[in-house]
mmCIF file of C-alpha atoms in Angstrom:
data_model
loop_
_atom_site.group_PDB
_atom_site.id
_atom_site.type_symbol
_atom_site.label_atom_id
_atom_site.label_comp_id
_atom_site.label_asym_id
_atom_site.label_seq_id
_atom_site.Cartn_x
_atom_site.Cartn_y
_atom_site.Cartn_z
ATOM 1 C CA MET A 25 12.071 -34.396 -3.628
ATOM 2 C CA LEU A 26 13.367 -34.393 -7.093
ATOM 3 C CA LEU A 27 9.426 -33.540 -8.507
ATOM 4 C CA GLN A 28 9.667 -30.249 -6.313
ATOM 5 C CA ARG A 29 13.039 -29.449 -7.060
ATOM 6 C CA LEU A 30 12.466 -29.235 -11.017
ATOM 7 C CA TRP A 31 8.964 -27.170 -10.789
ATOM 8 C CA ARG A 32 10.527 -24.759 -9.107
ATOM 9 C CA ASP A 33 13.472 -24.265 -11.732
ATOM 10 C CA TYR A 34 11.102 -23.901 -14.050
ATOM 11 C CA HIS A 35 8.900 -21.715 -12.196
ATOM 12 C CA ASN A 36 12.753 -19.671 -11.873
ATOM 13 C CA ARG A 37 13.307 -19.504 -15.576
ATOM 14 C CA MET A 38 9.426 -18.780 -16.587
ATOM 15 C CA THR A 39 10.200 -15.643 -14.195
ATOM 16 C CA ASP A 40 12.899 -14.484 -15.216
ATOM 17 C CA LYS A 41 11.761 -14.578 -18.713
ATOM 18 C CA LYS A 42 8.879 -12.172 -17.615
ATOM 19 C CA ILE A 43 11.696 -9.726 -15.056
ATOM 20 C CA GLN A 44 13.231 -9.643 -19.166
ATOM 21 C CA ARG A 45 9.763 -8.724 -21.076
ATOM 22 C CA LEU A 46 9.394 -6.321 -18.133
ATOM 23 C CA GLN A 47 12.444 -4.557 -18.457
ATOM 24 C CA GLU A 48 11.976 -4.412 -22.315
ATOM 25 C CA MET A 49 8.168 -2.803 -21.884
ATOM 26 C CA ILE A 50 9.548 -0.334 -19.176
ATOM 27 C CA ASP A 51 12.997 0.428 -22.118
ATOM 28 C CA GLU A 52 9.769 1.167 -24.189
ATOM 29 C CA CYS A 53 7.413 3.340 -22.471
ATOM 30 C CA SER A 54 7.827 6.668 -20.885
ATOM 31 C CA SER A 55 4.215 7.597 -19.242
ATOM 32 C CA ILE A 56 4.438 4.706 -16.136
ATOM 33 C CA VAL A 57 2.786 4.676 -12.889
ATOM 34 C CA PHE A 58 2.545 1.943 -10.425
ATOM 35 C CA PHE A 59 -0.770 1.482 -8.148
ATOM 36 C CA GLY A 60 0.295 -0.167 -4.726
ATOM 37 C CA GLY A 61 -1.256 -2.379 -1.573
ATOM 38 C CA ALA A 62 0.296 -3.876 1.058
ATOM 39 C CA GLY A 63 2.478 -6.650 -0.319
ATOM 40 C CA VAL A 64 5.049 -3.103 -1.649
ATOM 41 C CA SER A 65 5.191 -2.657 2.170
ATOM 42 C CA THR A 66 5.152 -6.124 3.759
ATOM 43 C CA GLU A 67 9.059 -6.459 2.810
ATOM 44 C CA SER A 68 9.755 -4.293 4.782
ATOM 45 C CA GLY A 69 7.902 -5.640 7.351
ATOM 46 C CA ILE A 70 4.779 -4.157 7.896
ATOM 47 C CA PRO A 71 1.793 -6.943 8.450
ATOM 48 C CA ASP A 72 -0.336 -6.739 5.504
ATOM 49 C CA PHE A 73 -4.834 -6.526 6.329
ATOM 50 C CA ARG A 74 -5.846 -10.006 4.456
ATOM 51 C CA SER A 75 -2.961 -11.773 4.250
ATOM 52 C CA VAL A 76 -2.963 -15.286 6.596
ATOM 53 C CA ASP A 77 -0.834 -13.620 9.799
ATOM 54 C CA GLY A 78 -2.615 -10.212 8.701
ATOM 55 C CA LEU A 79 -4.153 -8.519 10.771
ATOM 56 C CA TYR A 80 -7.657 -9.559 9.853
ATOM 57 C CA HIS A 81 -6.733 -12.377 11.069
ATOM 58 C CA GLN A 82 -5.803 -11.529 14.664
ATOM 59 C CA LYS A 83 -7.596 -12.174 17.559
ATOM 60 C CA TRP A 84 -9.093 -8.112 19.048
ATOM 61 C CA ASP A 85 -12.213 -7.836 21.778
ATOM 62 C CA TYR A 86 -13.884 -6.450 18.204
ATOM 63 C CA PRO A 87 -12.957 -7.643 14.545
ATOM 64 C CA PRO A 88 -10.492 -5.004 13.072
ATOM 65 C CA GLU A 89 -13.064 -4.271 9.996
ATOM 66 C CA GLU A 90 -14.608 -2.687 12.678
ATOM 67 C CA ILE A 91 -12.207 -1.266 14.979
ATOM 68 C CA LEU A 92 -11.308 0.799 12.402
ATOM 69 C CA SER A 93 -14.898 2.465 11.279
ATOM 70 C CA ALA A 94 -16.009 5.657 12.056
ATOM 71 C CA HIS A 95 -18.638 5.261 13.890
ATOM 72 C CA PHE A 96 -16.090 3.065 15.842
ATOM 73 C CA PHE A 97 -13.447 6.049 16.349
ATOM 74 C CA ALA A 98 -16.527 8.221 17.200
ATOM 75 C CA GLU A 99 -17.971 5.679 20.474
ATOM 76 C CA LYS A 100 -14.949 4.226 21.455
ATOM 77 C CA PRO A 101 -12.275 6.308 20.590
ATOM 78 C CA ALA A 102 -9.636 4.558 23.232
ATOM 79 C CA GLU A 103 -10.144 1.081 21.868
ATOM 80 C CA PHE A 104 -9.384 2.332 18.698
ATOM 81 C CA TYR A 105 -6.176 4.178 19.835
ATOM 82 C CA ARG A 106 -5.072 0.978 21.633
ATOM 83 C CA PHE A 107 -5.776 -1.124 18.320
ATOM 84 C CA TYR A 108 -3.939 1.800 16.318
ATOM 85 C CA ARG A 109 -0.862 2.215 18.221
ATOM 86 C CA GLU A 110 -0.201 -1.492 18.748
ATOM 87 C CA LYS A 111 -1.175 -2.516 14.419
ATOM 88 C CA LEU A 112 -0.848 0.536 12.740
ATOM 89 C CA ILE A 113 2.518 2.931 13.808
ATOM 90 C CA ILE A 114 5.410 0.692 13.512
ATOM 91 C CA LYS A 115 8.146 3.039 14.208
ATOM 92 C CA GLY A 116 12.218 2.527 12.269
ATOM 93 C CA ILE A 117 10.456 0.989 9.053
ATOM 94 C CA LYS A 118 12.032 1.375 5.863
ATOM 95 C CA PRO A 119 11.887 1.477 1.935
ATOM 96 C CA ASN A 120 12.440 -1.380 0.323
ATOM 97 C CA ALA A 121 14.011 -2.577 -2.496
ATOM 98 C CA ALA A 122 10.164 -1.823 -4.712
ATOM 99 C CA HIS A 123 10.039 1.298 -2.946
ATOM 100 C CA LEU A 124 13.326 3.241 -4.702
ATOM 101 C CA LYS A 125 13.210 0.985 -7.602
ATOM 102 C CA LEU A 126 9.921 3.273 -7.498
ATOM 103 C CA ALA A 127 11.654 5.823 -6.532
ATOM 104 C CA GLU A 128 14.845 5.196 -9.251
ATOM 105 C CA LEU A 129 12.383 5.447 -12.798
ATOM 106 C CA GLU A 130 10.777 8.564 -11.004
ATOM 107 C CA LYS A 131 13.795 9.910 -11.066
ATOM 108 C CA ALA A 132 14.804 9.324 -14.826
ATOM 109 C CA GLY A 133 11.320 10.511 -15.653
ATOM 110 C CA LYS A 134 10.008 7.101 -16.554
ATOM 111 C CA LEU A 135 7.246 6.924 -14.450
ATOM 112 C CA LYS A 136 5.090 9.435 -13.219
ATOM 113 C CA ALA A 137 3.123 8.602 -10.308
ATOM 114 C CA VAL A 138 2.507 6.386 -7.720
ATOM 115 C CA VAL A 139 -0.900 5.739 -6.636
ATOM 116 C CA THR A 140 -0.753 3.699 -3.425
ATOM 117 C CA GLN A 141 -3.530 2.223 -0.904
ATOM 118 C CA ASN A 142 -0.688 2.199 1.857
ATOM 119 C CA ILE A 143 -0.559 4.666 5.043
ATOM 120 C CA ASP A 144 2.824 4.056 6.387
ATOM 121 C CA GLY A 145 4.315 7.217 3.932
ATOM 122 C CA LEU A 146 7.087 4.673 2.194
ATOM 123 C CA HIS A 147 7.535 5.809 -1.167
ATOM 124 C CA GLN A 148 8.137 9.654 -0.055
ATOM 125 C CA ALA A 149 10.760 8.060 2.782
ATOM 126 C CA ALA A 150 12.237 6.480 -0.677
ATOM 127 C CA LEU A 151 11.886 10.423 -2.057
ATOM 128 C CA SER A 152 9.493 10.053 -4.461
ATOM 129 C CA LYS A 153 7.691 13.157 -5.140
ATOM 130 C CA ASN A 154 4.631 12.311 -7.049
ATOM 131 C CA VAL A 155 2.529 9.872 -4.697
ATOM 132 C CA PHE A 156 -1.527 9.502 -3.919
ATOM 133 C CA GLU A 157 -1.630 8.254 -1.079
ATOM 134 C CA LEU A 158 -6.098 7.062 -0.955
ATOM 135 C CA HIS A 159 -6.403 6.106 2.482
ATOM 136 C CA GLY A 160 -3.963 8.284 4.030
ATOM 137 C CA SER A 161 -1.037 8.047 5.889
ATOM 138 C CA THR A 162 -0.075 7.672 10.206
ATOM 139 C CA LEU A 163 2.196 10.384 9.284
ATOM 140 C CA ARG A 164 -0.784 13.055 9.600
ATOM 141 C CA ASN A 165 -2.717 13.896 12.323
ATOM 142 C CA TYR A 166 -5.195 16.526 13.057
ATOM 143 C CA CYS A 167 -7.772 17.719 15.576
ATOM 144 C CA THR A 168 -11.373 17.272 14.567
ATOM 145 C CA SER A 169 -12.028 21.184 15.521
ATOM 146 C CA CYS A 170 -9.846 23.507 15.225
ATOM 147 C CA GLY A 171 -7.580 21.235 12.739
ATOM 148 C CA GLU A 172 -4.250 21.629 13.985
ATOM 149 C CA SER A 173 -1.626 19.418 12.799
ATOM 150 C CA TYR A 174 -0.099 16.667 14.186
ATOM 151 C CA GLY A 175 3.401 13.795 13.721
ATOM 152 C CA ILE A 176 3.131 10.166 14.326
ATOM 153 C CA ASP A 177 5.183 10.840 17.373
ATOM 154 C CA PHE A 178 2.932 12.782 19.194
ATOM 155 C CA ILE A 179 0.066 10.551 18.873
ATOM 156 C CA ALA A 180 2.018 7.741 19.867
ATOM 157 C CA GLU A 181 3.292 9.470 23.058
ATOM 158 C CA SER A 182 -0.122 10.163 23.944
ATOM 159 C CA GLU A 183 -0.698 6.362 24.976
ATOM 160 C CA ASN A 184 1.156 8.177 28.227
ATOM 161 C CA GLU A 185 -2.236 10.266 28.927
ATOM 162 C CA ALA A 186 -4.782 9.052 31.598
ATOM 163 C CA ASP A 187 -6.956 7.860 29.015
ATOM 164 C CA LYS A 188 -5.070 7.316 26.104
ATOM 165 C CA ILE A 189 -7.216 9.666 23.675
ATOM 166 C CA PRO A 190 -4.163 12.224 22.057
ATOM 167 C CA HIS A 191 -6.022 15.961 22.814
ATOM 168 C CA CYS A 192 -5.209 18.883 20.549
ATOM 169 C CA LYS A 193 -2.791 21.036 22.703
ATOM 170 C CA LYS A 194 -5.009 24.355 21.398
ATOM 171 C CA CYS A 195 -8.223 23.945 22.103
ATOM 172 C CA GLY A 196 -8.391 20.606 23.792
ATOM 173 C CA ALA A 197 -10.910 17.950 20.901
ATOM 174 C CA ILE A 198 -9.827 14.516 19.844
ATOM 175 C CA VAL A 199 -6.639 13.832 16.952
ATOM 176 C CA LYS A 200 -7.956 12.089 14.145
ATOM 177 C CA PRO A 201 -5.659 10.547 12.309
ATOM 178 C CA ASP A 202 -5.261 11.075 8.140
ATOM 179 C CA VAL A 203 -6.746 7.958 7.269
ATOM 180 C CA VAL A 204 -9.228 6.376 5.167
ATOM 181 C CA LEU A 205 -11.537 4.914 7.960
ATOM 182 C CA TYR A 206 -14.417 2.251 6.747
ATOM 183 C CA GLU A 207 -17.871 4.667 6.380
ATOM 184 C CA GLU A 208 -15.086 7.590 4.921
ATOM 185 C CA GLY A 209 -15.053 8.271 1.649
ATOM 186 C CA LEU A 210 -11.930 8.965 -0.030
ATOM 187 C CA ASP A 211 -10.746 12.766 -0.983
ATOM 188 C CA ASP A 212 -11.652 14.052 -4.200
ATOM 189 C CA ALA A 213 -8.577 15.245 -5.479
ATOM 190 C CA THR A 214 -6.444 12.554 -4.312
ATOM 191 C CA VAL A 215 -8.873 10.579 -6.197
ATOM 192 C CA ASN A 216 -9.353 12.509 -9.543
ATOM 193 C CA GLY A 217 -5.163 13.211 -9.685
ATOM 194 C CA ALA A 218 -4.720 9.778 -9.497
ATOM 195 C CA ILE A 219 -7.150 9.186 -12.286
ATOM 196 C CA ASP A 220 -5.718 12.161 -14.491
ATOM 197 C CA ALA A 221 -2.231 9.658 -14.348
ATOM 198 C CA ILE A 222 -3.917 6.654 -14.879
ATOM 199 C CA SER A 223 -6.131 7.781 -17.438
ATOM 200 C CA SER A 224 -2.251 9.654 -18.966
ATOM 201 C CA ALA A 225 0.116 6.323 -18.803
ATOM 202 C CA ASP A 226 1.701 4.093 -21.181
ATOM 203 C CA MET A 227 1.789 1.421 -18.400
ATOM 204 C CA LEU A 228 0.246 0.925 -15.491
ATOM 205 C CA ILE A 229 1.557 -1.661 -13.572
ATOM 206 C CA ILE A 230 0.456 -2.836 -10.187
ATOM 207 C CA GLY A 231 2.223 -4.104 -7.361
ATOM 208 C CA GLY A 232 1.316 -5.990 -4.086
ATOM 209 C CA THR A 233 -2.809 -5.867 -4.271
ATOM 210 C CA SER A 234 -5.333 -8.506 -4.270
ATOM 211 C CA LEU A 235 -7.155 -5.791 -6.008
ATOM 212 C CA THR A 236 -10.302 -6.598 -3.899
ATOM 213 C CA VAL A 237 -10.385 -3.147 -1.677
ATOM 214 C CA TYR A 238 -12.737 -0.544 -3.740
ATOM 215 C CA PRO A 239 -13.340 2.040 -4.691
ATOM 216 C CA ALA A 240 -10.132 2.362 -5.157
ATOM 217 C CA ALA A 241 -9.246 -0.978 -7.103
ATOM 218 C CA GLY A 242 -11.986 0.263 -9.008
ATOM 219 C CA LEU A 243 -9.373 3.061 -10.153
ATOM 220 C CA ILE A 244 -7.560 0.873 -12.365
ATOM 221 C CA ASN A 245 -10.660 0.666 -14.604
ATOM 222 C CA TYR A 246 -9.267 4.161 -15.781
ATOM 223 C CA PHE A 247 -5.995 2.504 -17.538
ATOM 224 C CA HIS A 248 -5.909 2.685 -21.369
ATOM 225 C CA GLY A 249 -3.036 2.664 -22.170
ATOM 226 C CA LYS A 250 -0.506 0.156 -23.746
ATOM 227 C CA TYR A 251 0.906 -2.358 -21.230
ATOM 228 C CA LEU A 252 -0.814 -3.775 -18.004
ATOM 229 C CA VAL A 253 0.921 -5.208 -15.918
ATOM 230 C CA LEU A 254 0.586 -6.941 -12.469
ATOM 231 C CA ILE A 255 3.373 -8.181 -9.723
ATOM 232 C CA ASN A 256 1.652 -9.878 -6.761
ATOM 233 C CA ARG A 257 2.898 -13.162 -4.762
ATOM 234 C CA ASP A 258 -0.211 -14.642 -5.142
ATOM 235 C CA PRO A 259 -2.931 -14.477 -8.539
ATOM 236 C CA THR A 260 -5.729 -11.458 -8.857
ATOM 237 C CA PRO A 261 -9.316 -11.604 -10.677
ATOM 238 C CA THR A 262 -6.846 -8.826 -13.034
ATOM 239 C CA ASP A 263 -4.377 -11.522 -14.232
ATOM 240 C CA SER A 264 -6.541 -12.778 -17.425
ATOM 241 C CA ILE A 265 -6.214 -9.022 -19.102
ATOM 242 C CA ALA A 266 -3.449 -7.606 -17.828
ATOM 243 C CA ALA A 267 -0.135 -8.163 -20.349
ATOM 244 C CA LEU A 268 2.143 -9.515 -18.192
ATOM 245 C CA ALA A 269 2.062 -11.326 -14.658
ATOM 246 C CA ILE A 270 4.378 -11.784 -12.027
ATOM 247 C CA HIS A 271 3.599 -14.570 -9.392
ATOM 248 C CA ASP A 272 6.884 -12.963 -6.703
ATOM 249 C CA SER A 273 7.568 -10.924 -4.679
ATOM 250 C CA ILE A 274 8.028 -7.335 -5.759
ATOM 251 C CA GLY A 275 10.660 -5.901 -4.284
ATOM 252 C CA LYS A 276 12.454 -8.311 -6.093
ATOM 253 C CA VAL A 277 10.797 -8.547 -9.246
ATOM 254 C CA LEU A 278 11.759 -4.674 -9.407
ATOM 255 C CA SER A 279 15.315 -4.611 -8.196
ATOM 256 C CA GLN A 280 16.267 -6.728 -10.849
ATOM 257 C CA ILE A 281 15.312 -3.830 -14.046
ATOM 258 C CA VAL A 282 17.802 -1.546 -14.511
ATOM 259 C CA VAL A 283 16.171 2.037 -15.045
ATOM 260 C CA ARG A 284 18.255 4.095 -18.125
#
């Protein structure tokens, strides 16, 4: 017990010093970009994918990676939507301290862009304006034939249909979420916008991601600025090249930053 307490106290002191250093870096920089993953939203109650309790470790008739693929959506849309509604449509969620601090930094002119792998729309809910959603958003849906747009409630309410598959009210074709499935490429305009933002930044803060999902994780190679910072609960392969690596809750860390 004593050793555990001593280790915890030491860890807390080191984290406090790192947060102080992060504050100094943010104060110094004027063009910051944030690159985030699932860990940014877990504090809002959204489960991630790859942790012990994540979606990829839960039992389904098919592996989640297969369910969330383009071929599975085309071949078994009812099963796709059963998983999608239960696991990816989460109502009542709100931005957490990390989302709110990033929006505050943007409003102050310090943060130039958010690049996110998340599909929950929480950055926009926190009033961030310049957000590049690499993997799309559950809030947007479109008809695969005529392109008619639908909101998230349309997908959720379609669960009452006989086949549980949402169909377009205009032409009757199936409606698809505007999310990037496995076997699909990222949107070129979104990727190019993210690259431009990252390549012109003097500070890149990476948070809540293990940096294992490509091609999204490869975008950090376009950063050539002064400070690369990583904030993640667990170590990542990029820790060794970062100017600063903090292993803690991203909401806890960013909530201590003063915007000035």
